[in-house]
Amino acid sequence: MTTQQLTPYPRQQLAAQPIGYWTGAAHREVVGRIRKELATESLTQPHWWILNHVAASPAHWTRAELTAKLTRYDDQGIDFTEVFADLAARGWTTEDTAGALTLTEAGDAGRIRAKERNLRAHEQTHAGITEDEYVATLDVLRRVIANLGGDSDLPE
């Protein structure tokens, strides 16, 4: 995998750049790439979130519990009712009498295929970036968020 060469700029010029622009641009690129990978399975990010939560804790989550937990991460106004219905219609999830969700073999296979695609996106995102650089970047972003009164804890 090749990485694009960055145009070198003087430190002062970079230090004067608006962080809102760069965090927004990074968000659009990273999330856009993830969404593109998920779309190959006709999945949205909420599909992905649900599949991973249910896989991690079979027969633990109900639709209502997952909707309450995951809605805060959705920036597209996704109707979670439709996402749950789609996963059930695909035969990827089942519910017990209490409404607890479990993945079927087909659902787990779909989750694994999507995971493999997302790992390729993750590798491309991290190309040419050391672990130390990545961690430092996250620490800076967490500090920016905390400075503005936001939640800088790791997502659940």
XYZ file of N, CA and C in Angstrom:
468
model
N 0.851 -1.172 0.000
C 0.000 0.000 0.000
C 0.896 1.234 0.000
N 0.653 2.136 -0.909
C 1.437 3.368 -0.960
C 0.675 4.477 -0.246
N 1.441 5.375 0.322
C 0.821 6.527 0.980
C 1.139 7.780 0.177
N 0.211 8.675 0.171
C 0.372 9.946 -0.531
C 1.402 10.789 0.204
N 2.284 11.417 -0.550
C 3.290 12.293 0.057
C 2.634 13.613 0.459
N 2.955 14.069 1.641
C 2.410 15.330 2.134
C 3.273 16.497 1.671
N 2.623 17.566 1.311
C 3.344 18.798 1.001
C 3.890 19.342 2.309
N 5.194 19.627 2.361
C 5.747 20.181 3.606
C 5.360 21.663 3.752
N 4.944 22.018 4.961
C 4.617 23.414 5.269
C 5.404 23.827 6.498
N 5.694 25.098 6.619
C 6.393 25.574 7.830
C 5.539 25.313 9.074
N 6.199 25.012 10.165
C 5.536 24.727 11.444
C 4.544 25.818 11.830
N 4.945 27.096 11.687
C 4.062 28.214 12.047
C 2.775 28.193 11.217
N 2.904 27.873 9.946
C 1.730 27.849 9.084
C 0.784 26.718 9.501
N 1.333 25.566 9.827
C 0.497 24.456 10.294
C -0.145 24.772 11.641
N 0.616 25.400 12.541
C 0.097 25.727 13.873
C -1.071 26.705 13.803
N -1.159 27.476 12.741
C -2.240 28.459 12.594
C -3.491 27.877 11.927
N -3.443 26.618 11.557
C -4.576 26.004 10.859
C -5.745 25.755 11.821
N -6.980 25.879 11.327
C -8.157 25.643 12.171
C -8.394 24.145 12.396
N -8.381 23.751 13.653
C -8.544 22.330 13.968
C -9.921 21.821 13.553
N -10.922 22.697 13.598
C -12.265 22.271 13.182
C -12.299 21.820 11.737
N -11.584 22.539 10.879
C -11.529 22.129 9.472
C -10.891 20.748 9.356
N -9.727 20.557 10.006
C -8.970 19.321 9.839
C -9.649 18.121 10.496
N -10.272 18.333 11.652
C -10.990 17.201 12.255
C -12.207 16.841 11.407
N -12.873 17.838 10.856
C -14.020 17.567 9.979
C -13.602 16.855 8.716
N -12.512 17.306 8.104
C -12.022 16.669 6.882
C -11.599 15.228 7.164
N -10.914 15.013 8.280
C -10.500 13.653 8.645
C -11.725 12.781 8.894
N -12.711 13.303 9.601
C -13.937 12.556 9.868
C -14.613 12.128 8.567
N -14.757 13.065 7.643
C -15.423 12.735 6.371
C -14.671 11.644 5.615
N -13.351 11.718 5.592
C -12.562 10.717 4.860
C -12.610 9.345 5.540
N -12.379 9.327 6.841
C -12.334 8.054 7.570
C -13.709 7.387 7.579
N -14.717 8.130 7.979
C -16.062 7.556 8.065
C -16.588 7.222 6.666
N -16.252 8.058 5.697
C -16.657 7.763 4.321
C -16.075 6.455 3.830
N -14.814 6.215 4.162
C -14.172 4.950 3.744
C -14.816 3.765 4.432
N -15.092 3.884 5.716
C -15.745 2.795 6.451
C -17.127 2.533 5.867
N -17.890 3.592 5.624
C -19.238 3.430 5.074
C -19.195 2.793 3.684
N -18.184 3.129 2.905
C -18.033 2.527 1.573
C -17.803 1.020 1.700
N -16.946 0.630 2.633
C -16.683 -0.798 2.843
C -17.942 -1.518 3.309
N -18.667 -0.928 4.236
C -19.894 -1.557 4.738
C -20.954 -1.653 3.647
N -20.995 -0.678 2.770
C -22.003 -0.657 1.705
C -21.853 -1.849 0.762
N -20.662 -2.447 0.691
C -20.505 -3.620 -0.173
C -21.355 -4.790 0.313
N -21.732 -4.762 1.574
C -22.640 -5.761 2.152
C -24.042 -5.181 2.332
N -24.272 -3.995 1.774
C -25.534 -3.264 1.978
C -25.792 -3.017 3.458
N -24.725 -2.646 4.158
C -24.796 -2.336 5.592
C -24.525 -0.860 5.822
N -25.093 -0.340 6.891
C -24.791 0.993 7.389
C -23.953 0.828 8.659
N -23.430 1.951 9.166
C -22.711 1.851 10.427
C -23.607 1.301 11.542
N -24.872 1.722 11.676
C -25.702 1.121 12.711
C -25.853 -0.401 12.571
N -25.915 -0.916 11.349
C -25.909 -2.377 11.178
C -24.650 -2.957 11.839
N -23.527 -2.341 11.494
C -22.225 -2.801 11.989
C -22.166 -2.756 13.509
N -22.630 -1.654 14.085
C -22.617 -1.521 15.545
C -23.471 -2.603 16.199
N -24.650 -2.819 15.650
C -25.552 -3.828 16.213
C -24.921 -5.210 16.112
N -24.420 -5.554 14.931
C -23.807 -6.873 14.749
C -22.684 -7.102 15.760
N -21.839 -6.110 15.979
C -20.720 -6.273 16.903
C -21.172 -6.380 18.351
N -22.151 -5.587 18.742
C -22.643 -5.671 20.123
C -23.309 -7.020 20.380
N -24.103 -7.475 19.438
C -24.792 -8.758 19.621
C -23.785 -9.903 19.603
N -22.782 -9.829 18.725
C -21.760 -10.881 18.674
C -20.974 -10.947 19.984
N -20.700 -9.790 20.572
C -19.913 -9.752 21.814
C -20.696 -10.251 23.024
N -22.027 -10.077 22.985
C -22.869 -10.480 24.125
C -24.167 -11.098 23.613
N -24.100 -12.336 23.103
C -25.313 -12.977 22.583
C -26.399 -13.082 23.651
N -27.635 -12.857 23.222
C -28.819 -12.970 24.080
C -28.770 -12.004 25.267
N -28.047 -10.902 25.114
C -27.954 -9.899 26.174
C -28.739 -8.643 25.805
N -28.594 -8.182 24.561
C -29.165 -6.915 24.126
C -30.549 -7.088 23.511
N -31.439 -6.158 23.851
C -32.717 -6.068 23.155
C -32.619 -4.917 22.157
N -33.593 -4.836 21.280
C -33.624 -3.731 20.316
C -33.636 -2.382 21.037
N -34.481 -2.272 22.050
C -34.604 -0.993 22.767
C -33.294 -0.614 23.455
N -32.636 -1.580 24.089
C -31.374 -1.297 24.779
C -30.288 -0.859 23.795
N -30.188 -1.552 22.679
C -29.167 -1.178 21.693
C -29.480 0.163 21.045
N -30.740 0.413 20.770
C -31.113 1.704 20.196
C -30.722 2.831 21.141
N -31.023 2.669 22.427
C -30.677 3.699 23.415
C -29.169 3.908 23.491
N -28.413 2.832 23.428
C -26.956 2.928 23.534
C -26.323 3.517 22.275
N -26.822 3.154 21.100
C -26.144 3.478 19.848
C -26.607 4.764 19.171
N -27.764 5.257 19.512
C -28.301 6.453 18.855
C -27.337 7.631 18.965
N -26.626 7.745 20.061
C -25.711 8.883 20.247
C -24.576 8.914 19.239
N -24.262 7.780 18.610
C -23.181 7.723 17.629
C -23.662 7.954 16.197
N -24.962 7.947 16.002
C -25.537 8.063 14.658
C -25.628 9.524 14.244
N -24.992 9.859 13.132
C -25.042 11.228 12.630
C -25.857 11.347 11.346
N -26.611 10.287 11.014
C -27.386 10.301 9.781
C -28.888 10.162 10.013
N -29.302 10.165 11.253
C -30.727 10.028 11.542
C -31.293 8.684 11.123
N -30.512 7.629 11.308
C -30.923 6.281 10.912
C -32.093 5.823 11.779
N -33.054 5.185 11.164
C -34.170 4.583 11.883
C -33.731 3.188 12.325
N -33.413 3.049 13.584
C -32.917 1.766 14.088
C -33.951 0.657 13.937
N -35.235 1.005 13.969
C -36.275 -0.006 13.765
C -36.086 -0.673 12.410
N -35.775 0.121 11.399
C -35.550 -0.425 10.054
C -34.282 -1.273 10.006
N -33.264 -0.870 10.720
C -32.014 -1.635 10.727
C -32.247 -2.996 11.370
N -32.922 -3.023 12.503
C -33.224 -4.299 13.157
C -34.083 -5.176 12.250
N -35.078 -4.578 11.611
C -35.953 -5.335 10.703
C -35.153 -5.902 9.534
N -34.206 -5.112 9.005
C -33.383 -5.576 7.895
C -32.521 -6.760 8.314
N -31.891 -6.673 9.479
C -31.055 -7.778 9.942
C -31.881 -9.044 10.161
N -33.081 -8.890 10.683
C -33.961 -10.050 10.879
C -34.401 -10.624 9.530
N -34.742 -9.748 8.588
C -35.199 -10.200 7.268
C -34.081 -10.926 6.519
N -32.852 -10.534 6.738
C -31.712 -11.212 6.115
C -31.468 -12.580 6.749
N -32.071 -12.790 7.917
C -31.799 -14.013 8.660
C -30.494 -13.926 9.432
N -30.059 -12.695 9.749
C -28.794 -12.495 10.443
C -28.962 -12.423 11.961
N -30.163 -12.111 12.435
C -30.413 -12.057 13.876
C -31.695 -12.816 14.198
N -31.743 -13.290 15.426
C -32.961 -13.877 15.967
C -33.199 -13.239 17.334
N -34.441 -13.344 17.805
C -34.791 -12.823 19.130
C -35.465 -13.921 19.926
N -35.128 -13.999 21.212
C -35.820 -14.955 22.070
C -37.122 -14.341 22.558
N -37.846 -15.024 23.397
C -39.159 -14.545 23.848
C -39.080 -13.262 24.656
N -37.925 -12.993 25.252
C -37.731 -11.749 26.000
C -37.225 -10.622 25.106
N -36.990 -10.912 23.814
C -36.517 -9.901 22.880
C -35.005 -9.779 22.793
N -34.278 -10.669 23.462
C -32.811 -10.625 23.415
C -32.329 -11.134 22.058
N -31.374 -10.420 21.490
C -30.873 -10.700 20.147
C -29.674 -11.645 20.146
N -29.625 -12.478 19.117
C -28.491 -13.369 18.881
C -28.215 -13.368 17.381
N -26.943 -13.467 17.006
C -26.607 -13.590 15.592
C -26.784 -15.030 15.144
N -27.220 -15.179 13.908
C -27.262 -16.500 13.284
C -25.891 -16.759 12.664
N -25.709 -17.961 12.119
C -24.451 -18.245 11.408
C -24.278 -17.279 10.247
N -25.357 -17.012 9.512
C -25.283 -16.082 8.379
C -24.942 -14.672 8.862
N -25.498 -14.272 9.992
C -25.206 -12.954 10.547
C -23.765 -12.831 10.979
N -23.234 -13.875 11.605
C -21.847 -13.827 12.022
C -20.921 -13.839 10.802
N -21.273 -14.593 9.783
C -20.465 -14.614 8.563
C -20.468 -13.235 7.901
N -21.614 -12.572 7.865
C -21.688 -11.224 7.314
C -20.874 -10.238 8.131
N -20.942 -10.371 9.444
C -20.156 -9.502 10.330
C -18.667 -9.707 10.086
N -18.244 -10.926 9.919
C -16.828 -11.216 9.684
C -16.376 -10.665 8.330
N -17.206 -10.791 7.302
C -16.859 -10.218 5.992
C -16.701 -8.702 6.101
N -17.635 -8.062 6.784
C -17.561 -6.604 6.956
C -16.344 -6.226 7.790
N -16.032 -7.026 8.797
C -14.865 -6.760 9.636
C -13.586 -6.805 8.808
N -13.477 -7.784 7.922
C -12.289 -7.889 7.068
C -12.154 -6.668 6.167
N -13.261 -6.192 5.617
C -13.218 -4.991 4.784
C -12.824 -3.766 5.612
N -13.386 -3.663 6.805
C -13.059 -2.533 7.668
C -11.603 -2.571 8.117
N -11.048 -3.761 8.272
C -9.634 -3.862 8.636
C -8.748 -3.308 7.518
N -9.135 -3.529 6.265
C -8.371 -2.948 5.151
C -8.441 -1.423 5.205
N -9.611 -0.892 5.503
C -9.756 0.567 5.639
C -8.906 1.069 6.805
N -8.902 0.330 7.896
C -8.105 0.686 9.078
C -6.617 0.701 8.719
N -6.158 -0.311 8.001
C -4.750 -0.367 7.604
C -4.385 0.819 6.719
N -5.252 1.164 5.783
C -4.981 2.310 4.917
C -4.947 3.596 5.733
N -5.867 3.737 6.663
C -5.924 4.924 7.512
C -4.630 5.094 8.313
N -4.058 3.994 8.776
C -2.883 4.037 9.644
C -1.559 3.954 8.884
N -1.600 3.834 7.569
C -0.362 3.682 6.788
C 0.572 4.868 7.023
N 1.823 4.551 7.337
C 2.832 5.588 7.530
C 2.725 6.338 8.842
N 1.868 5.889 9.725
C 1.672 6.537 11.027
C 2.102 5.551 12.108
N 3.040 5.961 12.948
C 3.484 5.073 14.022
C 2.410 5.015 15.120
N 2.509 3.997 15.939
C 1.580 3.889 17.067
C 1.712 5.091 17.994
N 2.938 5.541 18.228
C 3.154 6.715 19.076
C 2.480 7.957 18.488
N 2.597 8.158 17.178
C 1.954 9.304 16.530
C 0.437 9.211 16.644
N -0.080 8.020 16.444
C -1.528 7.817 16.512
C -2.045 8.103 17.926
N -1.372 7.550 18.914
C -1.772 7.762 20.314
C -1.668 9.240 20.677
N -0.594 9.901 20.258
C -0.435 11.333 20.543
C -1.568 12.134 19.905
N -1.938 11.779 18.697
C -3.036 12.473 18.015
C -4.339 12.308 18.784
N -4.631 11.085 19.210
C -5.856 10.862 19.982
C -5.823 11.611 21.297
N -4.670 11.642 21.957
C -4.568 12.390 23.220
C -4.818 13.879 23.001
N -4.290 14.430 21.912
C -4.534 15.847 21.611
C -6.022 16.068 21.345
N -6.634 15.220 20.543
C -8.063 15.385 20.244
C -8.911 15.233 21.507
N -8.549 14.299 22.371
C -9.275 14.140 23.632
C -9.159 15.402 24.484
N -7.972 16.021 24.491
C -7.769 17.253 25.267
C -8.611 18.378 24.676
N -8.645 18.498 23.344
C -9.476 19.520 22.693
C -10.934 19.333 23.101
N -11.405 18.102 23.047
C -12.794 17.806 23.413
C -13.045 18.172 24.869
N -12.140 17.770 25.759
C -12.287 18.076 27.185
C -12.247 19.580 27.428
N -11.366 20.299 26.716
C -11.286 21.754 26.857
C -12.613 22.427 26.522
N -13.358 21.839 25.624
C -14.638 22.413 25.208
C -15.820 21.840 25.993
N -15.514 21.048 27.030
C -16.561 20.532 27.899
C -17.209 19.252 27.405
N -16.616 18.623 26.408
C -17.185 17.403 25.857
C -16.699 16.160 26.580
N -17.230 15.033 26.174
C -16.888 13.737 26.749
C -15.641 13.191 26.055
N -14.516 13.211 26.740
C -13.254 12.751 26.154
C -12.903 11.326 26.547
N -13.839 10.631 27.191
C -13.604 9.226 27.528
C -13.692 8.379 26.270
N -13.088 7.198 26.324
C -13.168 6.284 25.199
C -14.609 5.829 25.006
N -15.018 5.625 23.741
C -16.390 5.143 23.531
C -16.533 3.724 24.059
N -17.739 3.390 24.429
C -17.994 2.041 24.969
C -18.031 1.023 23.861
